[in-house]
Amino acid sequence: MNKKQIKRGVVGIIFMFLLSIILPVGQVIAQDSDYGDEYVDIIIRYKESVPEEKSLDSRFKNVHTMDILPIQTMSVPASAIRGLSLEENTRRITYDQEVSTSQSPYEVSDDDWNQTMIGTFDAWEQGYTGENVNIAILDTGFHQHPDITYAGGHSIFAEDDELGPDVWTNDHSGHGTHVAGILGAHQGTRAQGIATDADIYGVKIYHESNGDKTRVGNLLTGLNWAIQNDSDIIVISSGYPDHNQEVHDTIQAAYDQGILIFAASGNITDDNGAIDYPAVHEEVIAVSGVNQRQARVSDSMVGPENELAAPGQNILSLSPDGAYSTMSGTSQAAPHVAGIAALLMEKHPSESPDAIRQRLIEQALDLGDPGHDVLYGHGLVQFGENQPEETDPEDDTVEEPEEDEEETENVSDDDETSADTDSEAENTETDSEETADGETDPEQTNEPQDETEDAETEDDDSSSENTNENVDNNDEETLSEEEFYSNNENEIEENDDPAQHSTIWIRPSETNGVATVAQEDIEAVPNNGVLAISFDSSLGHIERISLSREQVKILKDKNVTLLVARVDLEWVIPIDNLSEGNALITFESTAQELKARAITKGKILSFGIEQEGERLTTFPSEMTYRFFTPDVEYNQDALYQWNESNEAWELLGDAYTKGGVVGVTSEVGTLAVFNPEELETAIATAKEEKVAEEEEVQENEEKEAEESEPDVVEEIETEFSEEESSGLPVVLSSVVVVLMSVTGGLYFFSGKSKD
């Protein structure tokens, strides 16, 4: 073998050695990348100060910091959420949820019927046009139409936004321009607005790449801007289905600052029959829709939160192409009420926002049942106390088309429509009724068909009670396809991410060494959601969670899954494992001496659930336990449960998700992580040691037994030896003589010869 071959061989050996080192590291990196590729939008509420954006993880994108409250919105890798929840300054983390415009597809009508219905022209005759009232509209964008003048605007999508910049004057949908036109289009134009001299600010919270969908975090950012810029009125013609505490807190801050907020109550769909957020909130004026005959539009949301009604069908306004279009929905109803509020603010400048709100209620034209009702709230909004000249309202009946044929009329300067065509059966959209991205949304395509079916039912039954019942029957909870864990089988899969809007991560408080959960956190979790109780390092000593009877009831009513999250573990508890009554959930370190304790990968934890002081032992649903230990998957460690009766560790699970090892069982007990090979070796070694110990004990016992048996011969010899030395032989001889004599006597007395 020459030197060249030797050199090649050495290089090859070195290469293989380096490869053996690099490959395991690569595997770990690959595992980490599996958890970090997907980005999710979240909202973080901090306990105290908000961290500087530059101090955050460089992977975090689209970070927006609120000035009103300690809140940040951002996009982060899904794998980072758990770590964020464990930071001491984190108060609560919610997954952002989708917000959509509250628009409904209906056909055109006469141009100014809506203005006449609410008394706009009466206000103008008195000289009120909303002057010096600042109105912020949070929407899709605001085209610089020649028939409207904006006081200013703002887009939350800056140059550094992940989706790219999107200026506020770009209305990719037409929805924002339409809403703004209802409020402030110039007097004398074809689609003249209500408060024509109000200072209108367009706040763009929808990015053109997402069409008519946005996120709650974007709504928060828009609200923050509107509050900071001295708005008198905020208009939100959008909605989302589930409660978000950060939005509510921000709205509360706006309300405390004296800002009136108007929001669309929403349009009924197959998936949602309840009034949308944020219209649900008490601080917000929820607006429902009516048609030209002052009857509820059949897809307008029904509920006790409805406060006022306004025109919401076939509303003519501005479009982004510089022309005009009609749209329908509670999106169009909300700016009508906001416009009347602006007129009243100008007319009564000394009155507080609360007083203006009360005036809106008192001056409303009562429709439906006397007083407040679920269809119209307090009634149709009015500028003046005198009711406009209208035909008698159709008591609570949902307006339906009298003709059987379907019609679609496009908008032009020469077009007119029949005044009362409610056209719920018309599935054809007008040129203004596309989705915000310019394409037909499959869900929206289905909605008019469903509304048609509802309309046909309502045509046969015109009572408001039946209408309300039909709507309420739609208000059933449905599970998201991305639900965190199934309610039927809590089996963990790699794609078991929580639904982005259904999980609330909260930091508990400590009371006498026990974790407690704030009532607002319980109420913030949506139906069928997940309450993740997260323990940061400062709470690592807490091993118990206390829930009151009322909190347990709320969680059960909302079908909320509990998730106990610590640095070292996650424990998923389906709510049906709790019965009525207060609950104590424990996950305590055990000091009990158990087999192989020395080789555990982390703590040995004992889990338990007590209710009303009684420890529960059987549960209807399986619970998921996930333990986090260093390199658990790389080391192929597994989760074990201690069997008390057999005094042995039994395998519970060896599946790996999100950096932890997972086991599923319907029991509580004592759990620990071991390496199976190490545990098997330790058990075998322990058995061998035990056998050896038993053999050694047996040998020692036998030896001790042998050593304890006396040697008779030696003892006798010893005794005789001692007797000889002590002069006992004489005495012994005497004893022998006496015994022999006695023996002879015995034989004698017995009649036996001594021979």
XYZ file of C-alpha atoms in Angstrom, residues 47 58 95 181 201 211 346 435 468 478 605 624 642 731:
14
model
C -49.007 42.333 32.488
C -36.095 38.254 14.855
C -55.007 33.487 18.370
C -70.237 57.480 0.770
C -61.025 59.508 8.132
C -59.969 40.349 -0.145
C -73.587 69.175 15.834
C -66.393 39.599 -2.905
C -87.118 34.873 15.682
C -70.151 23.911 15.504
C -45.448 13.835 38.722
C -53.654 13.709 26.980
C -46.707 3.733 37.701
C -18.288 -35.887 93.671
